[in-house]
Amino acid sequence: MSEFIIELKNVSRYFGSVIALQDINMQVKLGEVHCLLGDNGAGKSTLIKTLAGVHKPSEGEFLYEGKPMTLTSPRQALDLGIATVYQDLALVSLMSVTRNFFMGRELTKGWGPFKYFDTQTANKIAVAGLAEMGIEVRDPEQAIGTMSGGERQCLAIARAIHFGAKVLILDEPTAALGVKQSANVLKVVAKAKARGLAVILITHNVHHAYPVADRFTLLNRGQSLGTFLKADVTREEVLEMMAGGQELADLESELAEFQRADSADNDGGNHALDAGQAATNSMQKAANG
Amino acid sequence: MSTASIESTTNSRSDERIREVSKIKKLLNRPDFGAMSGVILVFIFFAFVAGDSGMFAADGILNWSTVSAQLGVLAVGACLLMIAGEFDLSMGSMIGFAGMVIAIPALYWDWPVWSSILLAFTTAMAIGWFIGYIVVRTGLPSFIVSLAFLFILRGLTIALSILFTNKTIVSGVDRVAENDWLAPFFGGEFGTGFFTWLASIGAISTYNDGSPLVSGIPMIIVWCVVLAVVASWVLFKTSFGNWIFAAGGDAKAAKNVGVPTDRVKIILFMFTAFCATLYASCQVLEFGSAAADRGLLKEFEAIIAVVIGGALLTGGYGSVLGALFGALIFGVVQMGIFFTGISSDWFRVFLGVMLLAAVLFNNFVRKRITQAS
């Protein structure tokens, strides 16, 4: 068996004349969090859809546990243990925690036409599965709609883990979340890693990625800028390499320039100075995530 | 935000963000709570206004429970389909159509009655399959597709009965159904021996010759109870029931986790057709006649009963018991108005007000259960 559970070798994907991905090389290891970074339009979505069996690579090789493989459907990927948690999470907000947890894969008991959904055992499993991820659910019959975005994300991850995922692909899990909820989700990611799963984390927020990731693959305009071990790069270097890094730095220096010009020009008054400072502050905040 | 994060670091076993919810609040969150209280109110009202009019004597009870059960059979089908996020407006026309499919072969082509009943069920369910197939394949709203079939089926029923029999009301089915083995399951009565015994000990009133005023329970009531129990069990206790909720709650999410939402919806369209045919069979075999205009507006009455019962028009939420309560309110008020002597014109006013109140209440309930308070 190979050292890596998933390996991509020179994978390219074209949509007509558009090159969505070109010569991507990537290795995913069990027990590691592999972070996929890139700005909008860098090809992150195409790459994860290729891993999840939605798209077939136009060129190149996809190896699963060292064996070349062609995924024909998301179902096949799921059967292999590659589970993807998309941004819409595939949860129904009017349904209860348990009903969502087992949706499509209900736990049944009984025989023939009298087979029934064993809600009591299912409740216990759902509560235990969530507790393992650090989410306390008092009432598994409560509707998902009452849960916060972070809790829903964790539920979707716990569900994927319970149903035997070996590779967990998370698409922007912290995109719509606040600071505390993001931290909870990242904790769950760390727990999944501790259980020996391979996690592929897609994000464009370095500050969320850096604390949990072991490896980074950076994408820019459909091409890989390389894969780096965490030990080899600093947060700032990663940020720098992302398309946004350089531009944010440029913006910052431009704003500093603007501010200097303002303070030199005393006639400009305090009002303009304040505005410039406020803009700089908000930019710094944005850069810090 | 900062206080919340501090609280979370205390790592308390019980989540401080979840309030203890009382039993009453839980009851309030049940989909059928509104209809349940409606039933109680309606009964209290009529107990005061018409308590001594015979409405609650054996024959009075049978009177309104038969009307309720007829609607109940339709409401159970409409309820499951509405929870799955679809409507079937062709139910009323299907009643007329199925009635004619039973009556014409039995009376004009010398078919045994049992075979024409089976023909009605298979034809209706095939049409139900076709409606469902169009809806899931085209993605068109079922409102429009089934509205088309409301007209198609009604038109077919009238045209075909004129073509084959030259009339739109066909009677005499009871004559040919006399010795049929299947007909009593729809047109017969249940528990006749029990009612004769009740009359003999003087527990219920009798005619002058000693035969009981109420000779048995019409089969439609038995069917309604059986159907409701089975449908409720399927909805809440089986995988298929979970798929019904999932298909209506968020079909895309359900599909993404492998729920066969198309199959679920087609099966439920077949089920509403089955319910409409069941209604028609009981009616034709009990009264011995079929008419092309039977079942007019029944599809809307069924939807009203389901909505009063707490189901959301947008799907994903509701209960069979609620739909049954909705049908019961409907039947009790419709019949109760005769007993009170109030002009029956007021019935529709009441119905409209009930519907509006139910929708407002359901809206409130949905907000309660889906929003983090």
XYZ file of C-alpha atoms in Angstrom:
662
model
C 0.000 0.000 0.000
C 1.133 3.458 -0.850
C 2.151 6.046 1.686
C -0.556 8.344 0.339
C -4.262 7.579 0.196
C -4.884 9.918 -2.715
C -2.321 11.005 -5.241
C -2.809 13.225 -8.254
C -0.184 13.070 -10.988
C -0.107 15.838 -13.588
C -3.873 16.155 -13.534
C -5.403 18.638 -15.940
C -8.997 19.475 -16.529
C -10.326 21.429 -19.486
C -13.804 22.792 -20.079
C -13.835 23.368 -23.821
C -11.092 25.891 -24.461
C -10.831 26.891 -20.806
C -7.988 25.394 -18.801
C -9.446 24.983 -15.329
C -6.556 22.939 -13.958
C -3.134 22.264 -15.370
C -0.548 19.703 -14.259
C -1.655 19.471 -10.683
C 0.389 17.209 -8.440
C -0.932 16.530 -4.993
C -0.509 13.923 -2.295
C -2.942 13.339 0.541
C -1.928 11.309 3.556
C -4.069 9.698 6.253
C -3.894 11.531 9.557
C -3.009 14.808 7.895
C -4.842 18.003 7.161
C -4.082 19.073 3.640
C -4.962 22.642 2.998
C -5.918 23.845 -0.438
C -5.419 27.581 -0.720
C -6.207 29.904 -3.534
C -8.078 32.999 -4.478
C -11.443 33.005 -6.220
C -11.165 31.385 -9.632
C -7.910 29.621 -8.797
C -9.433 26.215 -9.560
C -10.150 25.014 -6.022
C -13.700 23.978 -6.807
C -12.711 22.124 -9.958
C -9.993 20.324 -8.054
C -12.250 19.129 -5.250
C -14.934 18.109 -7.728
C -12.286 16.035 -9.471
C -11.389 14.425 -6.151
C -15.075 13.847 -5.346
C -15.830 12.103 -8.615
C -17.950 14.865 -10.129
C -15.408 15.675 -12.876
C -13.103 13.227 -14.578
C -9.537 14.477 -15.149
C -8.964 15.353 -18.807
C -5.360 14.273 -18.453
C -3.199 12.776 -15.756
C -3.587 10.055 -13.167
C -5.720 9.671 -10.077
C -4.339 7.127 -7.621
C -6.323 5.815 -4.676
C -4.292 3.806 -2.178
C -1.584 3.588 -4.806
C -3.834 2.151 -7.510
C -4.811 4.129 -10.606
C -8.531 4.723 -10.594
C -11.138 6.512 -12.679
C -14.011 7.845 -10.616
C -17.224 7.820 -12.598
C -19.639 9.241 -10.034
C -19.812 10.936 -6.628
C -21.506 7.767 -5.389
C -18.411 5.729 -6.281
C -16.170 8.208 -4.479
C -18.411 7.934 -1.431
C -18.228 4.141 -1.516
C -14.428 4.391 -1.534
C -14.630 6.597 1.552
C -14.126 10.001 -0.061
C -16.818 12.202 1.476
C -17.329 15.816 0.503
C -19.055 18.371 2.685
C -20.138 21.137 0.324
C -21.010 24.639 1.392
C -24.771 23.981 1.274
C -24.134 21.054 3.686
C -27.035 18.932 2.371
C -29.105 19.409 5.515
C -32.857 19.973 5.735
C -33.587 22.681 8.279
C -37.144 21.565 9.115
C -35.979 18.074 10.020
C -34.563 16.949 13.340
C -30.891 16.380 14.099
C -31.306 12.606 13.972
C -33.404 12.595 10.823
C -30.753 14.690 9.099
C -27.920 12.588 10.429
C -29.407 9.422 8.926
C -31.068 11.000 5.891
C -30.849 8.569 2.970
C -29.114 5.933 5.110
C -31.714 5.273 7.786
C -31.005 2.765 10.469
C -33.741 0.147 10.194
C -34.952 -2.678 12.334
C -37.495 -5.399 11.699
C -38.309 -7.564 8.746
C -39.763 -7.117 5.246
C -42.672 -4.683 5.043
C -42.487 -4.122 8.802
C -39.017 -2.651 8.670
C -38.967 0.560 10.622
C -36.613 3.466 11.270
C -35.099 2.761 14.664
C -35.221 6.327 15.943
C -34.184 5.535 19.513
C -30.896 3.903 18.570
C -30.435 6.514 15.843
C -30.873 9.289 18.409
C -28.183 7.754 20.597
C -25.759 7.338 17.698
C -26.321 10.902 16.497
C -25.784 12.352 19.963
C -22.659 10.227 20.483
C -21.300 11.111 17.041
C -21.743 14.805 17.725
C -20.374 14.565 21.253
C -17.199 13.046 19.837
C -16.832 16.173 17.750
C -17.353 18.279 20.844
C -20.950 19.302 20.123
C -23.422 18.755 22.909
C -26.937 18.155 21.676
C -29.493 17.897 24.393
C -32.466 17.092 22.214
C -31.712 15.133 19.019
C -35.356 15.635 17.982
C -34.913 19.391 17.696
C -35.035 20.854 14.209
C -31.732 21.670 12.518
C -33.081 25.167 11.887
C -32.462 26.021 15.533
C -28.742 25.239 15.299
C -26.039 27.758 14.484
C -24.076 27.674 11.241
C -21.037 26.245 13.000
C -23.027 23.474 14.639
C -24.570 22.552 11.294
C -21.135 22.384 9.721
C -19.969 20.118 12.534
C -23.071 17.948 12.129
C -22.367 17.508 8.426
C -18.763 16.548 9.230
C -19.799 14.162 12.029
C -22.262 12.521 9.648
C -19.577 11.977 7.010
C -17.232 10.488 9.608
C -19.910 8.212 11.028
C -20.659 6.763 7.609
C -17.104 5.646 7.118
C -15.268 8.494 5.436
C -11.518 8.002 5.108
C -10.929 11.186 3.185
C -12.940 14.215 4.184
C -13.148 17.099 1.743
C -14.394 20.321 3.333
C -15.379 23.130 1.000
C -14.877 26.511 2.690
C -16.196 25.286 6.055
C -15.543 28.609 7.782
C -16.676 30.929 5.000
C -19.899 32.158 6.573
C -18.995 31.748 10.228
C -18.053 34.062 13.067
C -14.809 33.827 15.006
C -15.976 31.479 17.735
C -17.865 29.180 15.388
C -14.905 29.005 13.026
C -12.748 27.935 15.938
C -15.241 25.164 16.771
C -15.210 23.877 13.213
C -11.415 23.904 13.129
C -11.401 21.958 16.392
C -13.585 19.343 14.718
C -11.144 19.233 11.813
C -8.325 18.574 14.267
C -10.369 15.782 15.886
C -11.034 14.162 12.518
C -7.292 14.237 11.855
C -6.609 12.697 15.265
C -8.928 9.827 14.318
C -6.659 9.087 11.386
C -8.698 10.608 8.586
C -7.207 12.528 5.744
C -8.775 15.980 5.617
C -8.661 18.224 2.589
C -9.538 21.719 3.691
C -10.419 24.301 1.087
C -10.241 27.909 2.140
C -8.908 31.284 1.181
C -8.321 32.293 4.764
C -4.724 31.528 5.747
C -5.412 32.388 9.355
C -7.981 29.616 9.576
C -5.851 27.164 7.653
C -2.459 27.666 9.263
C -3.179 26.418 12.811
C -4.664 23.053 11.727
C -2.913 22.292 8.442
C 0.059 19.994 7.957
C 0.536 20.651 4.268
C -0.435 23.452 1.977
C -1.087 23.289 -1.711
C -1.383 26.695 -3.301
C -3.379 27.214 -6.447
C -3.225 30.201 -8.705
C -5.038 30.519 -12.014
C -5.414 26.769 -12.449
C -1.815 25.942 -11.664
C -0.208 24.657 -8.527
C 2.422 26.861 -6.902
C 3.621 23.769 -5.078
C 2.968 21.827 -1.908
C 4.664 22.879 1.299
C 5.014 21.288 4.696
C 3.993 23.516 7.547
C 7.502 23.331 9.002
C 8.939 24.855 5.845
C 6.801 27.955 5.545
C 5.580 30.734 7.763
C 2.096 32.161 7.760
C 3.358 35.308 6.092
C 5.059 33.381 3.305
C 1.865 31.485 2.579
C -0.101 34.694 2.547
C 2.499 36.200 0.281
C 2.228 33.361 -2.206
C -1.509 33.575 -2.485
C -2.601 35.970 -5.171
C -4.130 38.222 -2.561
C -0.933 38.500 -0.518
C 0.963 40.775 -2.839
C -2.081 42.841 -3.610
C -2.987 43.381 0.025
C 0.575 44.477 0.731
C 0.423 46.897 -2.176
C -2.847 48.249 -0.916
C -1.440 48.705 2.554
C 1.565 50.657 1.331
C -0.635 52.745 -0.910
C -2.859 53.622 2.017
C 0.166 54.450 4.147
C 1.308 56.752 1.384
C -2.096 58.413 1.346
C -1.977 58.868 5.097
C 1.493 60.430 4.998
C 0.381 62.848 2.356
C -2.549 63.772 4.542
C -0.549 64.393 7.698
C 2.027 66.414 5.788
C -0.736 68.549 4.456
C -1.935 70.027 7.742
C -4.588 72.109 6.037
C -6.369 68.910 5.168
C -7.635 68.833 8.725
C -8.345 65.991 11.079
C -11.353 64.751 9.182
C -9.460 63.410 6.172
C -6.783 61.951 8.437
C -9.353 60.041 10.409
C -10.863 58.633 7.267
C -7.497 57.449 6.025
C -6.682 55.811 9.327
C -10.024 54.107 9.526
C -9.491 52.685 6.055
C -6.040 51.382 6.998
C -7.368 49.817 10.160
C -10.156 48.023 8.355
C -7.700 46.782 5.739
C -5.468 45.382 8.430
C -8.436 43.717 10.020
C -9.376 42.167 6.703
C -5.852 40.885 6.245
C -5.900 39.375 9.707
C -9.093 37.554 8.930
C -19.525 37.489 21.222
C -16.786 37.808 23.807
C -18.992 36.725 26.699
C -20.108 33.714 24.697
C -16.559 32.549 24.122
C -15.703 33.000 27.778
C -18.712 30.933 28.723
C -17.696 28.179 26.362
C -14.274 27.871 27.944
C -15.864 26.957 31.262
C -16.575 23.659 29.495
C -19.762 22.964 31.355
C -21.434 19.660 30.531
C -24.817 21.232 30.040
C -24.939 23.759 27.255
C -25.853 27.105 28.737
C -27.241 28.164 25.369
C -30.129 25.695 25.496
C -33.072 26.627 27.632
C -35.083 23.987 29.412
C -38.185 23.674 27.259
C -41.389 22.892 29.080
C -43.819 20.153 28.072
C -46.323 22.799 26.994
C -43.830 24.418 24.633
C -43.118 21.005 23.123
C -46.831 20.476 22.615
C -47.021 23.886 20.938
C -44.354 22.801 18.475
C -46.316 19.780 17.311
C -47.661 20.230 13.777
C -51.110 19.024 14.796
C -51.460 21.189 17.885
C -53.545 23.875 16.144
C -55.954 21.359 14.669
C -56.203 19.485 17.951
C -57.273 22.600 19.823
C -59.587 23.410 16.910
C -61.323 20.048 17.303
C -61.771 20.623 21.029
C -63.196 24.115 20.480
C -65.583 22.894 17.793
C -66.861 20.099 20.017
C -67.338 22.433 22.974
C -69.213 24.876 20.744
C -71.609 22.275 19.375
C -72.064 20.593 22.744
C -73.467 23.910 24.002
C -75.373 24.988 20.912
C -76.634 21.643 19.642
C -76.133 19.312 22.607
C -79.764 18.273 22.760
C -80.488 18.158 19.026
C -79.400 14.552 18.485
C -76.006 15.497 17.066
C -74.305 13.371 19.684
C -76.735 10.426 19.538
C -75.579 7.295 17.681
C -77.026 8.274 14.314
C -75.860 11.866 14.680
C -72.315 10.783 15.441
C -72.330 8.440 12.462
C -73.593 11.259 10.311
C -70.719 13.658 10.892
C -68.074 10.987 11.251
C -68.961 9.582 7.823
C -68.560 13.004 6.241
C -65.291 13.475 8.120
C -64.013 10.041 7.108
C -64.760 10.656 3.430
C -62.659 13.782 3.527
C -60.169 12.081 5.834
C -59.358 9.428 3.211
C -58.502 12.168 0.717
C -56.679 14.261 3.317
C -54.325 11.412 4.267
C -53.164 11.129 0.652
C -52.952 14.882 0.145
C -51.072 15.213 3.451
C -48.216 12.861 2.544
C -47.913 14.463 -0.878
C -47.908 17.976 0.571
C -45.197 17.056 3.072
C -43.181 15.816 0.080
C -43.642 19.297 -1.389
C -46.242 18.663 -4.095
C -49.973 19.113 -4.725
C -52.478 16.963 -6.524
C -55.380 19.074 -7.748
C -56.695 16.199 -9.865
C -58.034 14.287 -6.842
C -61.609 15.562 -7.187
C -61.798 14.761 -10.876
C -60.219 11.391 -10.184
C -63.171 10.578 -7.890
C -65.655 11.133 -10.711
C -63.451 9.272 -13.167
C -62.878 6.242 -10.928
C -66.581 6.045 -10.105
C -67.434 5.798 -13.777
C -64.697 3.212 -14.389
C -66.369 1.037 -11.760
C -69.941 1.590 -12.901
C -69.769 1.431 -16.707
C -67.985 -1.936 -17.175
C -70.110 -3.494 -14.430
C -73.440 -2.280 -15.822
C -72.922 -2.082 -19.573
C -70.219 -4.614 -20.393
C -71.242 -7.309 -17.915
C -67.933 -7.275 -16.068
C -68.042 -8.745 -12.569
C -67.997 -5.883 -10.088
C -64.722 -6.957 -8.477
C -62.901 -6.735 -11.797
C -64.211 -3.254 -12.517
C -63.122 -2.138 -9.027
C -59.631 -3.475 -9.701
C -59.667 -1.800 -13.117
C -60.518 1.526 -11.452
C -57.638 1.206 -8.988
C -55.081 0.243 -11.648
C -56.191 2.934 -14.092
C -56.220 5.641 -11.435
C -52.805 4.676 -10.097
C -51.388 4.550 -13.614
C -52.660 8.100 -14.167
C -51.179 9.075 -10.790
C -47.849 7.629 -11.916
C -48.053 9.612 -15.145
C -48.765 12.895 -13.326
C -45.873 12.251 -10.948
C -43.579 11.300 -13.816
C -44.330 14.553 -15.657
C -43.752 16.568 -12.490
C -40.364 15.052 -11.605
C -39.085 14.855 -15.177
C -39.987 18.393 -16.230
C -39.548 20.061 -12.853
C -42.774 21.985 -13.496
C -44.834 22.933 -10.444
C -47.236 20.127 -9.593
C -49.868 22.815 -9.113
C -49.976 23.389 -12.879
C -49.538 19.788 -13.981
C -52.279 18.478 -11.709
C -54.512 21.437 -12.591
C -54.267 20.289 -16.194
C -55.341 16.820 -15.102
C -58.218 18.305 -13.107
C -59.696 19.377 -16.450
C -58.491 16.419 -18.498
C -60.011 13.852 -16.148
C -63.265 15.717 -15.621
C -63.661 16.170 -19.359
C -62.785 12.540 -20.066
C -65.296 11.362 -17.480
C -68.163 13.328 -19.002
C -67.197 12.605 -22.619
C -66.665 8.885 -22.107
C -69.817 8.354 -20.080
C -71.850 10.118 -22.764
C -70.066 8.043 -25.419
C -70.702 4.683 -23.738
C -73.991 5.220 -21.915
C -75.461 8.433 -23.263
C -75.956 9.764 -19.731
C -73.839 11.305 -16.997
C -75.462 9.550 -14.041
C -75.335 5.776 -14.023
C -77.310 3.911 -11.380
C -78.016 0.302 -10.506
C -74.564 -0.735 -9.376
C -75.984 -1.997 -6.076
C -78.125 -4.493 -8.042
C -75.161 -6.110 -9.846
C -72.899 -5.884 -6.802
C -75.232 -7.921 -4.586
C -73.296 -11.184 -4.568
C -69.874 -9.808 -5.329
C -67.046 -10.801 -2.979
C -65.111 -7.499 -3.188
C -67.965 -4.976 -3.130
C -68.795 -5.328 0.602
C -65.294 -4.102 1.439
C -66.333 -0.709 0.067
C -70.123 -0.538 0.178
C -70.795 -2.720 3.204
C -71.056 -1.980 6.898
C -68.794 -2.969 9.719
C -69.913 -4.373 13.059
C -73.583 -4.942 12.189
C -73.829 -7.752 14.737
C -72.543 -5.452 17.454
C -75.125 -2.779 16.689
C -77.981 -5.328 16.635
C -76.811 -6.480 20.043
C -76.632 -2.876 21.305
C -80.213 -2.352 20.113
C -81.393 -5.572 21.767
C -80.133 -4.422 25.165
C -81.629 -0.992 24.559
C -78.365 0.960 24.459
C -79.217 2.663 21.159
C -82.542 3.734 19.712
C -84.397 1.453 17.329
C -87.091 1.597 14.681
C -90.548 0.352 15.577
C -89.775 -3.167 14.324
C -86.813 -3.454 16.703
C -84.013 -3.097 14.137
C -81.388 -0.573 15.212
C -81.466 2.978 13.828
C -77.761 2.609 13.145
C -77.118 -0.759 11.550
C -73.325 -0.586 11.278
C -70.300 1.553 10.619
C -69.862 2.465 6.937
C -66.706 0.984 5.430
C -65.353 4.452 4.586
C -64.792 5.071 8.321
C -62.925 1.788 8.660
C -60.817 2.582 5.599
C -60.088 6.053 6.892
C -58.810 4.735 10.228
C -56.733 1.965 8.610
C -55.268 4.347 6.045
C -54.421 6.956 8.680
C -52.704 4.452 10.968
C -50.643 2.979 8.129
C -49.760 6.381 6.642
C -48.808 7.787 10.025
C -46.598 4.791 10.746
C -44.909 5.055 7.368
C -44.373 8.804 7.771
C -42.847 8.805 11.226
C -41.413 5.338 11.657
C -39.886 4.236 8.361
C -37.061 5.209 6.044
C -39.600 6.075 3.389
C -41.202 8.535 5.800
C -37.856 10.208 6.368
C -37.475 10.501 2.605
C -40.901 12.146 2.374
C -39.836 14.833 4.848
C -36.467 15.208 3.116
C -37.980 15.484 -0.372
C -40.328 18.243 0.762
C -37.898 20.010 3.085
C -35.050 20.408 0.623
C -35.096 18.168 -2.428
C -31.592 19.165 -3.527
C -30.038 18.374 -0.160
C -31.952 15.089 -0.060
C -30.701 14.124 -3.514
C -27.130 14.942 -2.524
C -27.208 12.377 0.263
C -28.775 9.739 -1.957
C -32.516 10.003 -1.226
C -34.477 8.924 -4.334
C -36.739 11.985 -4.233
C -38.211 11.386 -7.702
C -39.342 7.898 -6.799
C -40.800 9.143 -3.502
C -42.865 11.792 -5.257
C -44.148 9.470 -7.985
C -45.209 6.900 -5.389
C -47.099 9.601 -3.478
C -48.897 10.802 -6.616
C -49.991 7.186 -7.075
C -51.092 7.135 -3.449
C -53.331 10.210 -3.839
C -54.891 8.556 -6.887
C -55.420 5.447 -4.746
C -57.129 7.516 -2.039
C -59.413 9.205 -4.566
C -60.372 5.811 -6.001
C -61.020 4.446 -2.524
C -63.377 7.360 -1.888
C -65.109 6.729 -5.231
C -65.456 2.979 -4.621
C -67.077 3.479 -1.239
C -69.435 6.091 -2.639
C -70.455 4.126 -5.751
C -70.984 0.843 -3.936
C -72.790 2.359 -0.977
C -75.236 4.451 -2.982
C -75.288 2.251 -6.100
C -74.698 5.052 -8.580
C -71.893 6.942 -10.248
C -72.081 10.458 -11.624
C -69.639 12.356 -13.801
C -69.690 15.399 -11.523
C -68.817 13.536 -8.324
C -65.953 14.859 -6.263
C -66.236 18.448 -7.429
C -63.944 20.730 -5.355
C -62.882 17.791 -3.182
C -59.201 18.431 -4.003
C -59.464 21.839 -2.347
C -61.344 20.507 0.655
C -58.581 17.927 1.120
C -55.883 20.604 0.908
C -57.815 22.773 3.398
C -58.050 19.858 5.837
C -54.308 19.204 5.498
C -53.398 22.865 6.029
C -55.729 23.174 9.029
C -53.937 20.041 10.228
C -50.690 21.977 10.420
C -48.825 20.926 7.277
C -46.820 23.619 5.516
C -47.854 24.416 1.937
C -44.159 24.563 1.074
C -43.578 20.989 2.244
C -41.306 19.299 4.732
C -43.575 19.568 7.749
C -46.893 18.146 8.859
C -48.627 15.119 10.308
C -51.287 12.602 9.285
C -53.055 12.998 12.609
C -53.304 16.737 11.956
C -54.853 16.137 8.541
C -57.356 13.823 10.178
C -58.220 16.494 12.747
C -58.638 18.958 9.894
C -61.093 16.601 8.202
C -62.923 16.097 11.502
C -63.342 19.854 12.039
C -64.638 20.063 8.495
C -67.168 17.246 8.935
C -68.371 18.295 12.380
C -68.972 21.894 11.358
C -70.596 21.026 8.039
C -73.043 18.625 9.672
C -73.294 20.465 12.989
C -74.688 23.532 11.264
C -77.740 21.489 10.228
C -78.295 20.413 13.807
C -78.042 23.938 15.187
C -80.436 25.377 12.659
C -77.967 28.089 11.613
C -78.241 28.829 7.905
C -75.738 26.557 6.152
C -74.585 29.499 4.052
C -72.380 30.371 6.991
C -70.412 27.163 6.570
C -68.217 28.560 3.808
C -67.546 31.733 5.739
C -66.443 29.632 8.657
C -64.292 27.469 6.374
C -62.468 30.440 4.919
C -61.835 31.949 8.343
C -60.574 28.591 9.654
C -58.195 28.277 6.720
C -56.803 31.759 7.214
C -56.377 31.226 10.945
C -54.645 27.898 10.329
C -52.201 29.337 7.814
C -51.319 32.234 10.121
C -50.815 29.848 13.010
C -48.679 27.478 10.923
C -46.510 30.335 9.792
C -45.913 31.235 13.410
C -45.067 27.619 14.289
C -42.614 27.332 11.416
C -40.776 30.417 12.601
C -40.623 28.987 16.090
C -39.109 25.691 15.081
C -36.661 26.847 12.434
C -35.186 29.908 14.041
C -32.661 29.862 16.773
C -34.561 31.727 19.450
